[in-house]
Amino acid sequence: MKIRSIELHVMEMPLKDPFLTHLGAVTVREGIIIKITNSDGISGYGEGVAFSTPWYTEETVKTCLHMLTDFLIPLLQKNPIDHPAQASNLFSSLRRNNMAKAALETALWDLYAKSQAQPLSRTLGGTRSAVAAGVVVATDSTTKAIRQIDQYLIEGYQRIKVKISPKLDYAFLAEIRRSYPDLPIMADANSAYSLKDIERIKALDDFNLLMIEQPLGYDDILEHALLQKEIKTPICLDESINSYDDARKAIEFGSCKVINIKVGKIGGLYEAKRIHDYCFEKGIPVWCGGMIEFGISRAHNISLASLPGFSIPGDISSSNRFWEDDIITPEVTVQNGFVTVPSGPGIGYQINEKRLQEVSKWKETIVF
């Protein structure tokens, strides 16, 4: 993997509709795009999924740029690697900063798969030709939620996730369940509750949810184990899972019955595959979570979700769910509830260079 250059872009695009959680609203999305070109002129792409402010994790676009330009890329310059799996060990000398690591590591995987002239899904061990698509409803209006769900069902989505909080839970879910008595629904709390709310959370058992995602603290494993013993609804952990060790401990403690794997949050595809393999061995269902991504990260998620343990539809929606025009071509589309896993080399999508230039607000090229 002889690298010739690394190109960094900071880009920004408005969402078609605000994405609302109890933590705040996202109306404009910043992101980092990485292009790694090798000595043969082959390029691989990765995406940094940190937000502009540290509302979801401690990382931001600016901190990721700092880590990439001052630490991670220099590490790669001084320590050439032969396979992208080696990047995880190389980057482990730097604590956390998983989103910055994942941005660079996923680009290396795309480059490697392309250099081998094979799809990234196959490089990772994927077995599916199509992955089931799920979608997120993030609004504080029951009327809007039902209208959105109606449209998503027309488009074929197989699973609906709704954002909840103590101010928007039982009555909100009751109205949705009345309209859709048999629909696979999960609720995502984004750490909005504490153990003081245990009776309130237990009441949500009434709705036969697929799962409740991250009800308690964003860094908690222990209290989720206590809660899972008290409720029937399976707990899914997201924010608490930032590494293979986090997943292993959560499963050993009985903190959850489902795990959400987010490539961009846990350091990249190597760690994501390790978590998948462990959960598959232990019989724990996993699904692929989204981060309001642009097309490059979405393409990496599709490749990962082709692995056999991803038995629950993930947050893998069409590009037009968020964007008027994405930065990949063709754009991701959902057909009959599924997204086709690309058969072309690497991530299987081309970069729309014209669109990328239109939405980029900063660019730097580092020559090796």
mmCIF file of C-alpha atoms in Angstrom:
data_model
loop_
_atom_site.group_PDB
_atom_site.id
_atom_site.type_symbol
_atom_site.label_atom_id
_atom_site.label_comp_id
_atom_site.label_asym_id
_atom_site.label_seq_id
_atom_site.Cartn_x
_atom_site.Cartn_y
_atom_site.Cartn_z
ATOM 1 C CA MET A 1 0.000 0.000 0.000
ATOM 2 C CA LYS A 2 2.535 2.579 -1.146
ATOM 3 C CA ILE A 3 0.765 5.905 -0.607
ATOM 4 C CA ARG A 4 1.485 8.836 -2.887
ATOM 5 C CA SER A 5 -0.797 11.481 -1.373
ATOM 6 C CA ILE A 6 -3.698 12.148 0.999
ATOM 7 C CA GLU A 7 -6.281 14.787 0.173
ATOM 8 C CA LEU A 8 -8.498 16.253 2.894
ATOM 9 C CA HIS A 9 -11.754 18.120 2.343
ATOM 10 C CA VAL A 10 -14.035 19.809 4.848
ATOM 11 C CA MET A 11 -17.484 20.007 3.313
ATOM 12 C CA GLU A 12 -20.887 21.262 4.400
ATOM 13 C CA MET A 13 -24.437 20.604 3.191
ATOM 14 C CA PRO A 14 -27.885 21.554 4.535
ATOM 15 C CA LEU A 15 -30.267 18.734 5.440
ATOM 16 C CA LYS A 16 -33.562 18.625 3.575
ATOM 17 C CA ASP A 17 -35.366 18.577 6.947
ATOM 18 C CA PRO A 18 -34.099 19.220 10.508
ATOM 19 C CA PHE A 19 -32.991 16.116 12.415
ATOM 20 C CA LEU A 20 -34.344 16.501 15.953
ATOM 21 C CA THR A 21 -33.354 14.736 19.185
ATOM 22 C CA HIS A 22 -33.585 15.837 22.810
ATOM 23 C CA LEU A 23 -29.896 16.803 22.484
ATOM 24 C CA GLY A 24 -30.606 19.350 19.767
ATOM 25 C CA ALA A 25 -31.353 19.873 16.084
ATOM 26 C CA VAL A 26 -29.080 19.279 13.103
ATOM 27 C CA THR A 27 -29.935 21.467 10.112
ATOM 28 C CA VAL A 28 -26.521 21.733 8.437
ATOM 29 C CA ARG A 29 -23.974 18.908 8.335
ATOM 30 C CA GLU A 30 -20.220 19.400 8.221
ATOM 31 C CA GLY A 31 -17.948 16.491 7.453
ATOM 32 C CA ILE A 32 -14.452 15.440 6.441
ATOM 33 C CA ILE A 33 -13.694 13.575 3.220
ATOM 34 C CA ILE A 34 -10.377 11.756 2.814
ATOM 35 C CA LYS A 35 -8.918 10.635 -0.511
ATOM 36 C CA ILE A 36 -5.839 8.393 -0.392
ATOM 37 C CA THR A 37 -4.008 7.784 -3.669
ATOM 38 C CA ASN A 38 -1.358 5.099 -4.089
ATOM 39 C CA SER A 39 1.640 4.904 -6.396
ATOM 40 C CA ASP A 40 -0.493 3.211 -9.075
ATOM 41 C CA GLY A 41 -2.938 6.116 -9.145
ATOM 42 C CA ILE A 42 -5.726 4.198 -7.394
ATOM 43 C CA SER A 43 -7.727 6.234 -4.857
ATOM 44 C CA GLY A 44 -9.648 5.155 -1.775
ATOM 45 C CA TYR A 45 -12.158 7.293 0.118
ATOM 46 C CA GLY A 46 -13.129 7.677 3.754
ATOM 47 C CA GLU A 47 -15.404 10.030 5.674
ATOM 48 C CA GLY A 48 -15.061 11.624 9.092
ATOM 49 C CA VAL A 49 -18.466 11.608 10.782
ATOM 50 C CA ALA A 50 -17.817 13.929 13.739
ATOM 51 C CA PHE A 51 -20.228 16.819 14.091
ATOM 52 C CA SER A 52 -19.382 20.521 14.270
ATOM 53 C CA THR A 53 -19.936 20.568 18.041
ATOM 54 C CA PRO A 54 -19.371 17.838 20.685
ATOM 55 C CA TRP A 55 -23.061 17.062 21.360
ATOM 56 C CA TYR A 56 -22.845 13.376 20.408
ATOM 57 C CA THR A 57 -19.238 12.527 21.230
ATOM 58 C CA GLU A 58 -16.306 14.611 22.396
ATOM 59 C CA GLU A 59 -14.920 14.810 18.866
ATOM 60 C CA THR A 60 -15.647 17.612 16.394
ATOM 61 C CA VAL A 61 -14.669 18.340 12.812
ATOM 62 C CA LYS A 62 -11.878 20.611 14.075
ATOM 63 C CA THR A 63 -10.466 18.099 16.559
ATOM 64 C CA CYS A 64 -10.512 15.403 13.882
ATOM 65 C CA LEU A 65 -8.586 17.612 11.483
ATOM 66 C CA HIS A 66 -6.041 18.266 14.224
ATOM 67 C CA MET A 67 -5.624 14.555 14.902
ATOM 68 C CA LEU A 68 -5.400 13.688 11.219
ATOM 69 C CA THR A 69 -2.904 16.324 10.159
ATOM 70 C CA ASP A 70 -0.734 16.417 13.297
ATOM 71 C CA PHE A 71 -0.730 12.780 14.412
ATOM 72 C CA LEU A 72 -2.456 10.074 12.369
ATOM 73 C CA ILE A 73 -1.218 10.924 8.884
ATOM 74 C CA PRO A 74 2.361 11.512 10.134
ATOM 75 C CA LEU A 75 2.154 8.098 11.853
ATOM 76 C CA LEU A 76 1.217 6.535 8.538
ATOM 77 C CA GLN A 77 4.019 8.367 6.767
ATOM 78 C CA LYS A 78 6.593 7.011 9.210
ATOM 79 C CA ASN A 79 5.119 3.502 9.418
ATOM 80 C CA PRO A 80 4.039 2.157 6.006
ATOM 81 C CA ILE A 81 1.513 -0.696 6.183
ATOM 82 C CA ASP A 82 0.722 -3.592 3.849
ATOM 83 C CA HIS A 83 -2.903 -4.154 4.873
ATOM 84 C CA PRO A 84 -5.590 -1.833 6.342
ATOM 85 C CA ALA A 85 -6.063 -4.151 9.335
ATOM 86 C CA GLN A 86 -2.621 -2.989 10.513
ATOM 87 C CA ALA A 87 -3.840 0.597 10.831
ATOM 88 C CA SER A 88 -5.882 -0.183 13.942
ATOM 89 C CA ASN A 89 -2.819 -1.356 15.835
ATOM 90 C CA LEU A 90 -0.739 1.538 14.504
ATOM 91 C CA PHE A 91 -3.302 4.116 15.634
ATOM 92 C CA SER A 92 -3.743 2.478 19.056
ATOM 93 C CA SER A 93 -0.774 4.484 20.371
ATOM 94 C CA LEU A 94 -3.165 7.454 20.394
ATOM 95 C CA ARG A 95 -6.065 7.297 22.840
ATOM 96 C CA ARG A 96 -9.660 7.477 21.612
ATOM 97 C CA ASN A 97 -10.265 9.997 18.775
ATOM 98 C CA ASN A 98 -12.068 7.140 17.057
ATOM 99 C CA MET A 99 -13.823 9.263 14.450
ATOM 100 C CA ALA A 100 -10.542 10.677 13.199
ATOM 101 C CA LYS A 101 -9.059 7.175 13.095
ATOM 102 C CA ALA A 102 -12.072 5.749 11.259
ATOM 103 C CA ALA A 103 -11.958 8.461 8.595
ATOM 104 C CA LEU A 104 -8.416 7.471 7.636
ATOM 105 C CA GLU A 105 -8.808 3.734 8.224
ATOM 106 C CA THR A 106 -11.900 3.361 6.035
ATOM 107 C CA ALA A 107 -10.141 5.145 3.170
ATOM 108 C CA LEU A 108 -7.336 2.598 3.486
ATOM 109 C CA TRP A 109 -9.850 -0.261 3.259
ATOM 110 C CA ASP A 110 -11.412 1.202 0.119
ATOM 111 C CA LEU A 111 -7.964 1.682 -1.421
ATOM 112 C CA TYR A 112 -6.918 -1.869 -0.543
ATOM 113 C CA ALA A 113 -10.085 -3.458 -1.942
ATOM 114 C CA LYS A 114 -9.727 -1.469 -5.163
ATOM 115 C CA SER A 115 -6.073 -2.484 -5.483
ATOM 116 C CA GLN A 116 -7.247 -6.108 -5.199
ATOM 117 C CA ALA A 117 -9.984 -5.440 -7.800
ATOM 118 C CA GLN A 118 -12.692 -6.739 -5.487
ATOM 119 C CA PRO A 119 -15.708 -5.289 -3.652
ATOM 120 C CA LEU A 120 -15.063 -4.050 -0.142
ATOM 121 C CA SER A 121 -17.941 -6.221 1.080
ATOM 122 C CA ARG A 122 -16.134 -9.352 -0.101
ATOM 123 C CA THR A 123 -12.826 -8.131 1.366
ATOM 124 C CA LEU A 124 -14.545 -7.889 4.759
ATOM 125 C CA GLY A 125 -16.200 -11.304 4.438
ATOM 126 C CA GLY A 126 -19.672 -10.142 3.443
ATOM 127 C CA THR A 127 -22.151 -12.716 2.170
ATOM 128 C CA ARG A 128 -25.201 -10.664 1.168
ATOM 129 C CA SER A 129 -25.996 -9.162 -2.224
ATOM 130 C CA ALA A 130 -28.503 -6.759 -0.646
ATOM 131 C CA VAL A 131 -28.993 -5.350 2.865
ATOM 132 C CA ALA A 132 -32.271 -4.534 4.588
ATOM 133 C CA ALA A 133 -32.971 -0.829 4.974
ATOM 134 C CA GLY A 134 -34.252 0.955 8.066
ATOM 135 C CA VAL A 135 -34.887 4.634 8.667
ATOM 136 C CA VAL A 136 -35.045 7.147 11.524
ATOM 137 C CA VAL A 137 -37.969 9.408 12.390
ATOM 138 C CA ALA A 138 -36.621 12.390 14.321
ATOM 139 C CA THR A 139 -39.392 14.893 15.052
ATOM 140 C CA ASP A 140 -41.284 16.126 18.119
ATOM 141 C CA SER A 141 -44.641 16.070 16.329
ATOM 142 C CA THR A 142 -46.828 12.945 16.294
ATOM 143 C CA THR A 143 -48.578 14.188 13.168
ATOM 144 C CA LYS A 144 -45.264 14.673 11.360
ATOM 145 C CA ALA A 145 -43.987 11.314 12.614
ATOM 146 C CA ILE A 146 -46.992 9.444 11.240
ATOM 147 C CA ARG A 147 -46.789 11.322 7.952
ATOM 148 C CA GLN A 148 -43.091 10.452 7.658
ATOM 149 C CA ILE A 149 -43.717 6.800 8.533
ATOM 150 C CA ASP A 150 -46.444 6.605 5.886
ATOM 151 C CA GLN A 151 -43.999 7.844 3.266
ATOM 152 C CA TYR A 152 -41.174 5.560 4.432
ATOM 153 C CA LEU A 153 -43.457 2.532 4.259
ATOM 154 C CA ILE A 154 -44.397 3.464 0.699
ATOM 155 C CA GLU A 155 -40.654 3.587 -0.059
ATOM 156 C CA GLY A 156 -40.276 0.079 1.398
ATOM 157 C CA TYR A 157 -38.307 0.617 4.612
ATOM 158 C CA GLN A 158 -38.422 -2.490 6.800
ATOM 159 C CA ARG A 159 -37.841 -0.950 10.220
ATOM 160 C CA ILE A 160 -38.679 2.409 11.775
ATOM 161 C CA LYS A 161 -36.707 4.029 14.580
ATOM 162 C CA VAL A 162 -38.204 6.917 16.538
ATOM 163 C CA LYS A 163 -36.391 9.311 18.827
ATOM 164 C CA ILE A 164 -37.814 9.533 22.354
ATOM 165 C CA SER A 165 -37.176 11.337 25.648
ATOM 166 C CA PRO A 166 -39.025 11.727 28.975
ATOM 167 C CA LYS A 167 -40.926 14.597 27.343
ATOM 168 C CA LEU A 168 -41.818 12.517 24.294
ATOM 169 C CA ASP A 169 -42.293 8.841 24.985
ATOM 170 C CA TYR A 170 -45.409 6.972 26.145
ATOM 171 C CA ALA A 171 -48.130 9.050 24.502
ATOM 172 C CA PHE A 172 -45.967 9.537 21.404
ATOM 173 C CA LEU A 173 -45.344 5.807 20.986
ATOM 174 C CA ALA A 174 -48.958 4.948 21.847
ATOM 175 C CA GLU A 175 -50.243 7.079 18.992
ATOM 176 C CA ILE A 176 -47.737 5.586 16.560
ATOM 177 C CA ARG A 177 -48.539 2.038 17.699
ATOM 178 C CA ARG A 178 -52.276 2.681 17.287
ATOM 179 C CA SER A 179 -51.637 3.654 13.684
ATOM 180 C CA TYR A 180 -49.229 0.772 13.041
ATOM 181 C CA PRO A 181 -50.070 -2.158 15.370
ATOM 182 C CA ASP A 182 -47.711 -4.644 13.691
ATOM 183 C CA LEU A 183 -44.895 -2.424 12.403
ATOM 184 C CA PRO A 184 -41.321 -3.228 13.585
ATOM 185 C CA ILE A 185 -40.541 -0.142 15.683
ATOM 186 C CA MET A 186 -37.594 0.672 17.903
ATOM 187 C CA ALA A 187 -37.095 3.671 20.169
ATOM 188 C CA ASP A 188 -33.840 5.590 20.531
ATOM 189 C CA ALA A 189 -33.401 7.570 23.746
ATOM 190 C CA ASN A 190 -29.854 8.906 23.217
ATOM 191 C CA SER A 191 -29.182 8.634 26.990
ATOM 192 C CA ALA A 192 -32.221 10.722 27.969
ATOM 193 C CA TYR A 193 -33.141 8.654 31.073
ATOM 194 C CA SER A 194 -31.647 7.563 34.388
ATOM 195 C CA LEU A 195 -32.495 4.701 36.747
ATOM 196 C CA LYS A 196 -34.854 7.097 38.520
ATOM 197 C CA ASP A 197 -37.040 6.731 35.432
ATOM 198 C CA ILE A 198 -37.215 2.946 35.645
ATOM 199 C CA GLU A 199 -41.017 2.793 35.955
ATOM 200 C CA ARG A 200 -41.385 5.134 33.012
ATOM 201 C CA ILE A 201 -39.096 2.921 30.929
ATOM 202 C CA LYS A 202 -40.863 -0.272 32.049
ATOM 203 C CA ALA A 203 -44.140 1.199 30.815
ATOM 204 C CA LEU A 204 -42.727 1.171 27.278
ATOM 205 C CA ASP A 205 -42.925 -2.630 27.364
ATOM 206 C CA ASP A 206 -46.579 -2.071 26.395
ATOM 207 C CA PHE A 207 -45.580 -1.315 22.809
ATOM 208 C CA ASN A 208 -43.783 -4.512 21.836
ATOM 209 C CA LEU A 209 -40.742 -2.591 20.610
ATOM 210 C CA LEU A 210 -37.908 -4.288 18.754
ATOM 211 C CA MET A 211 -35.592 -2.601 21.251
ATOM 212 C CA ILE A 212 -34.916 0.582 23.197
ATOM 213 C CA GLU A 213 -31.592 2.095 22.244
ATOM 214 C CA GLN A 214 -29.257 3.651 24.831
ATOM 215 C CA PRO A 215 -31.823 4.678 27.460
ATOM 216 C CA LEU A 216 -29.220 5.488 30.163
ATOM 217 C CA GLY A 217 -25.857 7.264 30.324
ATOM 218 C CA TYR A 218 -23.780 7.559 27.152
ATOM 219 C CA ASP A 219 -20.776 5.947 28.856
ATOM 220 C CA ASP A 220 -22.663 3.435 31.009
ATOM 221 C CA ILE A 221 -22.578 -0.341 30.939
ATOM 222 C CA LEU A 222 -23.337 -1.303 34.570
ATOM 223 C CA GLU A 223 -26.671 0.472 35.060
ATOM 224 C CA HIS A 224 -27.960 -0.817 31.728
ATOM 225 C CA ALA A 225 -27.392 -4.345 33.093
ATOM 226 C CA LEU A 226 -29.580 -3.478 36.085
ATOM 227 C CA LEU A 227 -32.256 -1.993 33.842
ATOM 228 C CA GLN A 228 -32.295 -4.922 31.411
ATOM 229 C CA LYS A 229 -33.227 -7.244 34.298
ATOM 230 C CA GLU A 230 -36.287 -5.087 35.030
ATOM 231 C CA ILE A 231 -37.742 -4.643 31.536
ATOM 232 C CA LYS A 232 -38.921 -6.996 28.795
ATOM 233 C CA THR A 233 -37.896 -4.763 25.901
ATOM 234 C CA PRO A 234 -34.391 -5.618 24.657
ATOM 235 C CA ILE A 235 -31.828 -2.900 25.333
ATOM 236 C CA CYS A 236 -29.561 -1.941 22.454
ATOM 237 C CA LEU A 237 -26.309 -0.149 23.250
ATOM 238 C CA ASP A 238 -24.892 2.493 20.937
ATOM 239 C CA GLU A 239 -23.069 5.378 22.628
ATOM 240 C CA SER A 240 -21.581 2.987 25.216
ATOM 241 C CA ILE A 241 -19.947 0.857 22.500
ATOM 242 C CA ASN A 242 -16.731 2.484 21.316
ATOM 243 C CA SER A 243 -14.528 -0.610 21.029
ATOM 244 C CA TYR A 244 -14.458 -4.399 20.936
ATOM 245 C CA ASP A 245 -13.783 -4.435 24.686
ATOM 246 C CA ASP A 246 -16.862 -2.297 25.337
ATOM 247 C CA ALA A 247 -19.000 -4.764 23.398
ATOM 248 C CA ARG A 248 -17.467 -7.762 25.159
ATOM 249 C CA LYS A 249 -18.037 -6.280 28.614
ATOM 250 C CA ALA A 250 -21.610 -5.241 27.811
ATOM 251 C CA ILE A 251 -22.477 -8.750 26.682
ATOM 252 C CA GLU A 252 -20.720 -10.427 29.611
ATOM 253 C CA PHE A 253 -22.514 -8.158 32.111
ATOM 254 C CA GLY A 254 -25.912 -8.644 30.447
ATOM 255 C CA SER A 255 -26.201 -4.926 29.733
ATOM 256 C CA CYS A 256 -27.928 -5.408 26.392
ATOM 257 C CA LYS A 257 -29.447 -7.940 24.014
ATOM 258 C CA VAL A 258 -28.604 -6.012 20.827
ATOM 259 C CA ILE A 259 -25.631 -3.906 19.707
ATOM 260 C CA ASN A 260 -25.543 -1.040 17.236
ATOM 261 C CA ILE A 261 -22.229 -0.957 15.342
ATOM 262 C CA LYS A 262 -21.218 2.445 13.991
ATOM 263 C CA VAL A 263 -18.070 2.279 11.880
ATOM 264 C CA GLY A 264 -17.279 5.963 12.201
ATOM 265 C CA LYS A 265 -17.578 5.963 15.995
ATOM 266 C CA ILE A 266 -15.546 2.887 16.927
ATOM 267 C CA GLY A 267 -12.370 3.550 14.962
ATOM 268 C CA GLY A 268 -13.137 1.902 11.634
ATOM 269 C CA LEU A 269 -13.969 -1.294 9.831
ATOM 270 C CA TYR A 270 -11.426 -3.552 11.537
ATOM 271 C CA GLU A 271 -12.912 -2.907 14.981
ATOM 272 C CA ALA A 272 -16.438 -3.096 13.549
ATOM 273 C CA LYS A 273 -15.726 -6.538 12.123
ATOM 274 C CA ARG A 274 -14.239 -7.714 15.438
ATOM 275 C CA ILE A 275 -17.407 -6.657 17.261
ATOM 276 C CA HIS A 276 -19.572 -8.305 14.608
ATOM 277 C CA ASP A 277 -17.633 -11.573 14.822
ATOM 278 C CA TYR A 278 -17.828 -11.682 18.634
ATOM 279 C CA CYS A 279 -21.555 -10.921 18.690
ATOM 280 C CA PHE A 280 -22.193 -13.490 15.953
ATOM 281 C CA GLU A 281 -20.391 -16.113 18.030
ATOM 282 C CA LYS A 282 -22.420 -15.180 21.129
ATOM 283 C CA GLY A 283 -25.767 -15.018 19.329
ATOM 284 C CA ILE A 284 -26.212 -11.275 19.897
ATOM 285 C CA PRO A 285 -27.992 -9.511 17.006
ATOM 286 C CA VAL A 286 -26.252 -6.469 15.554
ATOM 287 C CA TRP A 287 -27.270 -3.747 13.152
ATOM 288 C CA CYS A 288 -25.420 -0.946 11.395
ATOM 289 C CA GLY A 289 -26.111 2.520 12.751
ATOM 290 C CA GLY A 290 -26.003 5.800 10.865
ATOM 291 C CA MET A 291 -24.527 9.220 11.627
ATOM 292 C CA ILE A 292 -26.411 11.534 9.215
ATOM 293 C CA GLU A 293 -23.713 10.636 6.741
ATOM 294 C CA PHE A 294 -22.774 11.602 3.244
ATOM 295 C CA GLY A 295 -22.493 8.933 0.587
ATOM 296 C CA ILE A 296 -18.971 7.700 1.290
ATOM 297 C CA SER A 297 -19.642 6.639 4.863
ATOM 298 C CA ARG A 298 -23.015 5.265 3.790
ATOM 299 C CA ALA A 299 -21.209 3.105 1.198
ATOM 300 C CA HIS A 300 -18.838 1.734 3.851
ATOM 301 C CA ASN A 301 -21.859 0.896 6.033
ATOM 302 C CA ILE A 302 -23.469 -1.035 3.189
ATOM 303 C CA SER A 303 -20.334 -3.150 2.757
ATOM 304 C CA LEU A 304 -20.150 -3.854 6.488
ATOM 305 C CA ALA A 305 -23.849 -4.712 6.745
ATOM 306 C CA SER A 306 -23.349 -7.466 4.162
ATOM 307 C CA LEU A 307 -21.692 -9.575 6.894
ATOM 308 C CA PRO A 308 -23.872 -12.468 8.122
ATOM 309 C CA GLY A 309 -24.440 -11.248 11.696
ATOM 310 C CA PHE A 310 -26.317 -8.099 10.662
ATOM 311 C CA SER A 311 -29.777 -9.576 11.136
ATOM 312 C CA ILE A 312 -31.673 -6.314 11.877
ATOM 313 C CA PRO A 313 -32.257 -3.610 9.244
ATOM 314 C CA GLY A 314 -29.781 -0.800 9.846
ATOM 315 C CA ASP A 315 -29.886 2.972 9.440
ATOM 316 C CA ILE A 316 -29.064 2.555 5.751
ATOM 317 C CA SER A 317 -31.464 4.857 3.980
ATOM 318 C CA SER A 318 -31.475 6.412 0.523
ATOM 319 C CA SER A 319 -29.212 9.383 -0.128
ATOM 320 C CA ASN A 320 -32.296 11.545 -0.675
ATOM 321 C CA ARG A 321 -33.385 10.911 2.929
ATOM 322 C CA PHE A 322 -31.069 13.782 3.919
ATOM 323 C CA TRP A 323 -29.597 15.377 0.781
ATOM 324 C CA GLU A 324 -30.825 17.104 -2.357
ATOM 325 C CA ASP A 325 -27.635 15.904 -4.075
ATOM 326 C CA ASP A 326 -25.149 13.503 -2.495
ATOM 327 C CA ILE A 327 -21.428 13.379 -3.299
ATOM 328 C CA ILE A 328 -21.489 9.862 -4.765
ATOM 329 C CA THR A 329 -22.821 8.448 -7.991
ATOM 330 C CA PRO A 330 -25.054 6.632 -8.331
ATOM 331 C CA GLU A 331 -26.739 7.745 -5.139
ATOM 332 C CA VAL A 332 -27.857 5.115 -2.623
ATOM 333 C CA THR A 333 -31.429 4.018 -3.248
ATOM 334 C CA VAL A 334 -33.843 1.719 -1.413
ATOM 335 C CA GLN A 335 -35.817 -0.673 -3.584
ATOM 336 C CA ASN A 336 -38.420 -3.010 -2.107
ATOM 337 C CA GLY A 337 -36.901 -2.510 1.335
ATOM 338 C CA PHE A 338 -33.318 -3.321 0.352
ATOM 339 C CA VAL A 339 -30.128 -1.581 -0.748
ATOM 340 C CA THR A 340 -28.049 -3.487 -3.287
ATOM 341 C CA VAL A 341 -24.487 -4.245 -2.189
ATOM 342 C CA PRO A 342 -22.242 -2.916 -4.981
ATOM 343 C CA SER A 343 -20.275 -5.472 -6.986
ATOM 344 C CA GLY A 344 -17.649 -3.021 -8.241
ATOM 345 C CA PRO A 345 -14.188 -2.598 -6.673
ATOM 346 C CA GLY A 346 -13.935 -0.990 -3.237
ATOM 347 C CA ILE A 347 -17.019 0.803 -1.964
ATOM 348 C CA GLY A 348 -18.534 0.424 -5.438
ATOM 349 C CA TYR A 349 -19.588 4.051 -5.874
ATOM 350 C CA GLN A 350 -17.895 6.848 -7.773
ATOM 351 C CA ILE A 351 -17.261 10.274 -6.277
ATOM 352 C CA ASN A 352 -19.171 13.154 -7.820
ATOM 353 C CA GLU A 353 -16.141 15.450 -7.991
ATOM 354 C CA LYS A 354 -18.182 18.405 -9.224
ATOM 355 C CA ARG A 355 -20.557 18.136 -6.273
ATOM 356 C CA LEU A 356 -17.686 17.630 -3.826
ATOM 357 C CA GLN A 357 -15.991 20.795 -5.046
ATOM 358 C CA GLU A 358 -19.268 22.721 -4.765
ATOM 359 C CA VAL A 359 -19.764 21.846 -1.101
ATOM 360 C CA SER A 360 -16.104 21.869 0.036
ATOM 361 C CA LYS A 361 -15.034 24.863 2.088
ATOM 362 C CA TRP A 362 -11.441 23.781 2.848
ATOM 363 C CA LYS A 363 -8.945 21.473 1.172
ATOM 364 C CA GLU A 364 -5.389 20.310 1.804
ATOM 365 C CA THR A 365 -3.175 17.789 0.019
ATOM 366 C CA ILE A 366 -0.385 15.988 1.872
ATOM 367 C CA VAL A 367 2.281 14.426 -0.339
ATOM 368 C CA PHE A 368 4.054 11.321 0.960
#
